[in-house]
């Protein structure tokens, strides 16, 4: 069974950059792709970016497109999320998730497309 652990959250000033990591272990052969979501204070969980494992094909939310890049390292079964020009509204808990039930069907942005979630890492952007 796949397990995910996120790293890299913290406090950063507006305009700064952050690189989040998500390390997968256990049953990684079953991963078809991974995604990043975030949840701000009193907000619903929202899609940030997704990537297929074998393509790779990438997908981004409109709100962060141009400011973030998702990538993956098949050798270490790790997904990364680079976010640049951070804004206070980017504050929240960032979660990574893995899809193990087959290839994406254009549904990178759906919570239901993912079967395994990490515990999240907190990103706080100060103004």
PDB file of C-alpha atoms in Angstrom:
ATOM      1  CA  UNK A   1       0.000   0.000   0.000  1.00  0.00           C
ATOM      2  CA  UNK A   2       1.340   3.393  -1.004  1.00  0.00           C
ATOM      3  CA  UNK A   3       2.274   5.839   1.708  1.00  0.00           C
ATOM      4  CA  UNK A   4       3.076   9.505   1.116  1.00  0.00           C
ATOM      5  CA  UNK A   5       5.071  11.993   3.156  1.00  0.00           C
ATOM      6  CA  UNK A   6       5.344  15.680   2.272  1.00  0.00           C
ATOM      7  CA  UNK A   7       8.341  17.877   3.053  1.00  0.00           C
ATOM      8  CA  UNK A   8       9.329  21.463   2.502  1.00  0.00           C
ATOM      9  CA  UNK A   9       6.619  23.592   4.021  1.00  0.00           C
ATOM     10  CA  UNK A  10       7.402  26.548   6.213  1.00  0.00           C
ATOM     11  CA  UNK A  11       7.244  30.298   6.585  1.00  0.00           C
ATOM     12  CA  UNK A  12       8.212  32.387   3.593  1.00  0.00           C
ATOM     13  CA  UNK A  13       7.886  36.045   2.695  1.00  0.00           C
ATOM     14  CA  UNK A  14       5.663  37.179  -0.126  1.00  0.00           C
ATOM     15  CA  UNK A  15       7.532  37.077  -3.393  1.00  0.00           C
ATOM     16  CA  UNK A  16       9.648  34.161  -2.278  1.00  0.00           C
ATOM     17  CA  UNK A  17       9.766  30.592  -3.553  1.00  0.00           C
ATOM     18  CA  UNK A  18       9.262  27.182  -2.065  1.00  0.00           C
ATOM     19  CA  UNK A  19       9.852  23.636  -3.214  1.00  0.00           C
ATOM     20  CA  UNK A  20       7.682  20.935  -1.730  1.00  0.00           C
ATOM     21  CA  UNK A  21       8.533  17.240  -1.927  1.00  0.00           C
ATOM     22  CA  UNK A  22       6.337  14.190  -1.657  1.00  0.00           C
ATOM     23  CA  UNK A  23       8.054  10.867  -1.088  1.00  0.00           C
ATOM     24  CA  UNK A  24       6.120   7.703  -1.893  1.00  0.00           C
ATOM     25  CA  UNK A  25       6.870   4.311  -0.395  1.00  0.00           C
ATOM     26  CA  UNK A  26       5.275   0.883  -0.388  1.00  0.00           C
ATOM     27  CA  UNK A  27       3.627  -0.395  -3.546  1.00  0.00           C
ATOM     28  CA  UNK A  28       4.988   2.415  -5.686  1.00  0.00           C
ATOM     29  CA  UNK A  29       4.713   0.221  -8.784  1.00  0.00           C
ATOM     30  CA  UNK A  30       0.966   0.900  -8.614  1.00  0.00           C
ATOM     31  CA  UNK A  31       1.294   4.687  -8.957  1.00  0.00           C
ATOM     32  CA  UNK A  32      -0.107   6.143 -12.179  1.00  0.00           C
ATOM     33  CA  UNK A  33       0.296   9.768 -11.171  1.00  0.00           C
ATOM     34  CA  UNK A  34       0.356  12.249  -8.351  1.00  0.00           C
ATOM     35  CA  UNK A  35      -1.240  15.534  -7.554  1.00  0.00           C
ATOM     36  CA  UNK A  36      -0.900  18.468  -5.226  1.00  0.00           C
ATOM     37  CA  UNK A  37      -3.837  20.103  -3.502  1.00  0.00           C
ATOM     38  CA  UNK A  38      -4.032  22.813  -0.899  1.00  0.00           C
ATOM     39  CA  UNK A  39      -6.463  23.932   1.749  1.00  0.00           C
ATOM     40  CA  UNK A  40      -6.391  27.433   3.121  1.00  0.00           C
ATOM     41  CA  UNK A  41      -7.973  28.601   6.377  1.00  0.00           C
ATOM     42  CA  UNK A  42     -11.724  28.056   6.211  1.00  0.00           C
ATOM     43  CA  UNK A  43     -11.472  27.069   2.555  1.00  0.00           C
ATOM     44  CA  UNK A  44     -12.196  23.896   0.664  1.00  0.00           C
ATOM     45  CA  UNK A  45      -9.403  21.734  -0.640  1.00  0.00           C
ATOM     46  CA  UNK A  46      -8.409  22.911  -4.102  1.00  0.00           C
ATOM     47  CA  UNK A  47      -6.355  21.460  -6.893  1.00  0.00           C
ATOM     48  CA  UNK A  48      -2.890  22.891  -7.530  1.00  0.00           C
ATOM     49  CA  UNK A  49      -1.171  20.584 -10.029  1.00  0.00           C
ATOM     50  CA  UNK A  50      -1.077  16.997 -11.212  1.00  0.00           C
ATOM     51  CA  UNK A  51       1.327  14.821 -13.142  1.00  0.00           C
ATOM     52  CA  UNK A  52       1.095  11.425 -14.747  1.00  0.00           C
ATOM     53  CA  UNK A  53       3.875   9.062 -13.764  1.00  0.00           C
ATOM     54  CA  UNK A  54       4.775   7.625 -17.145  1.00  0.00           C
ATOM     55  CA  UNK A  55       4.087  10.484 -19.571  1.00  0.00           C
ATOM     56  CA  UNK A  56       4.682  12.737 -18.038  1.00  0.00           C
ATOM     57  CA  UNK A  57       1.658  14.869 -18.615  1.00  0.00           C
ATOM     58  CA  UNK A  58       1.131  17.863 -16.368  1.00  0.00           C
ATOM     59  CA  UNK A  59      -1.945  19.831 -15.411  1.00  0.00           C
ATOM     60  CA  UNK A  60      -2.227  23.033 -13.403  1.00  0.00           C
ATOM     61  CA  UNK A  61      -4.950  25.057 -11.802  1.00  0.00           C
ATOM     62  CA  UNK A  62      -5.649  28.368 -13.497  1.00  0.00           C
ATOM     63  CA  UNK A  63      -4.975  30.246 -10.266  1.00  0.00           C
ATOM     64  CA  UNK A  64      -1.351  29.090 -10.037  1.00  0.00           C
ATOM     65  CA  UNK A  65      -0.503  28.468 -13.666  1.00  0.00           C
ATOM     66  CA  UNK A  66       2.725  30.286 -14.485  1.00  0.00           C
ATOM     67  CA  UNK A  67       3.860  30.343 -10.864  1.00  0.00           C
ATOM     68  CA  UNK A  68       4.280  26.675 -10.122  1.00  0.00           C
ATOM     69  CA  UNK A  69       5.878  23.617 -11.661  1.00  0.00           C
ATOM     70  CA  UNK A  70       5.202  19.991 -10.829  1.00  0.00           C
ATOM     71  CA  UNK A  71       7.783  17.326 -11.532  1.00  0.00           C
ATOM     72  CA  UNK A  72       8.606  13.777 -10.524  1.00  0.00           C
ATOM     73  CA  UNK A  73      11.614  11.542 -10.058  1.00  0.00           C
ATOM     74  CA  UNK A  74      10.810   7.943 -10.900  1.00  0.00           C
ATOM     75  CA  UNK A  75      14.060   6.739  -9.373  1.00  0.00           C
ATOM     76  CA  UNK A  76      13.133   7.970  -5.918  1.00  0.00           C
ATOM     77  CA  UNK A  77       9.329   7.884  -6.348  1.00  0.00           C
ATOM     78  CA  UNK A  78       9.160  11.538  -5.377  1.00  0.00           C
ATOM     79  CA  UNK A  79       6.958  14.317  -6.682  1.00  0.00           C
ATOM     80  CA  UNK A  80       7.910  17.960  -6.387  1.00  0.00           C
ATOM     81  CA  UNK A  81       6.027  21.232  -6.462  1.00  0.00           C
ATOM     82  CA  UNK A  82       7.951  24.438  -7.065  1.00  0.00           C
ATOM     83  CA  UNK A  83       5.981  27.605  -6.318  1.00  0.00           C
ATOM     84  CA  UNK A  84       7.396  31.007  -7.196  1.00  0.00           C
ATOM     85  CA  UNK A  85       6.296  34.533  -6.379  1.00  0.00           C
ATOM     86  CA  UNK A  86       4.360  33.326  -3.348  1.00  0.00           C
ATOM     87  CA  UNK A  87       1.439  35.425  -2.159  1.00  0.00           C
ATOM     88  CA  UNK A  88      -0.272  35.550   1.242  1.00  0.00           C
ATOM     89  CA  UNK A  89      -3.314  33.865  -0.317  1.00  0.00           C
ATOM     90  CA  UNK A  90      -1.117  30.847  -1.048  1.00  0.00           C
ATOM     91  CA  UNK A  91      -1.064  30.129   2.682  1.00  0.00           C
ATOM     92  CA  UNK A  92      -2.488  26.757   3.573  1.00  0.00           C
ATOM     93  CA  UNK A  93      -1.801  23.092   4.072  1.00  0.00           C
ATOM     94  CA  UNK A  94      -0.466  21.458   0.940  1.00  0.00           C
ATOM     95  CA  UNK A  95      -1.299  17.815   0.372  1.00  0.00           C
ATOM     96  CA  UNK A  96       0.086  15.377  -2.132  1.00  0.00           C
ATOM     97  CA  UNK A  97      -1.980  12.486  -3.391  1.00  0.00           C
ATOM     98  CA  UNK A  98      -1.361   9.397  -5.483  1.00  0.00           C
ATOM     99  CA  UNK A  99      -3.529   7.772  -8.111  1.00  0.00           C
ATOM    100  CA  UNK A 100      -3.309   3.991  -8.179  1.00  0.00           C
ATOM    101  CA  UNK A 101      -6.470   3.033 -10.057  1.00  0.00           C
ATOM    102  CA  UNK A 102      -5.311   3.481 -13.605  1.00  0.00           C
ATOM    103  CA  UNK A 103      -4.392   6.289 -15.968  1.00  0.00           C
ATOM    104  CA  UNK A 104      -5.854   9.729 -15.546  1.00  0.00           C
ATOM    105  CA  UNK A 105      -8.808  10.546 -17.806  1.00  0.00           C
ATOM    106  CA  UNK A 106      -8.405  14.304 -17.741  1.00  0.00           C
ATOM    107  CA  UNK A 107      -9.364  14.294 -14.080  1.00  0.00           C
ATOM    108  CA  UNK A 108      -6.161  15.478 -12.459  1.00  0.00           C
ATOM    109  CA  UNK A 109      -8.125  18.129 -10.581  1.00  0.00           C
ATOM    110  CA  UNK A 110     -10.620  15.780  -8.920  1.00  0.00           C
ATOM    111  CA  UNK A 111     -10.107  14.732  -5.303  1.00  0.00           C
ATOM    112  CA  UNK A 112     -11.889  11.504  -6.177  1.00  0.00           C
ATOM    113  CA  UNK A 113      -9.198  10.638  -8.743  1.00  0.00           C
ATOM    114  CA  UNK A 114      -6.707   9.927  -5.973  1.00  0.00           C
ATOM    115  CA  UNK A 115      -6.696   7.026  -3.564  1.00  0.00           C
ATOM    116  CA  UNK A 116      -3.869   7.869  -1.180  1.00  0.00           C
ATOM    117  CA  UNK A 117      -3.104  11.151   0.578  1.00  0.00           C
ATOM    118  CA  UNK A 118      -0.234  12.486   2.612  1.00  0.00           C
ATOM    119  CA  UNK A 119      -0.636  14.220   5.944  1.00  0.00           C
ATOM    120  CA  UNK A 120       0.027  17.652   4.480  1.00  0.00           C
ATOM    121  CA  UNK A 121       2.668  20.291   5.004  1.00  0.00           C
ATOM    122  CA  UNK A 122       1.900  23.841   6.122  1.00  0.00           C
ATOM    123  CA  UNK A 123       2.954  26.769   3.979  1.00  0.00           C
ATOM    124  CA  UNK A 124       2.630  30.234   5.494  1.00  0.00           C
ATOM    125  CA  UNK A 125       3.302  33.280   3.348  1.00  0.00           C
ATOM    126  CA  UNK A 126       3.815  36.545   5.198  1.00  0.00           C
ATOM    127  CA  UNK A 127       3.126  39.895   3.614  1.00  0.00           C
TER     128      UNK A 127
END
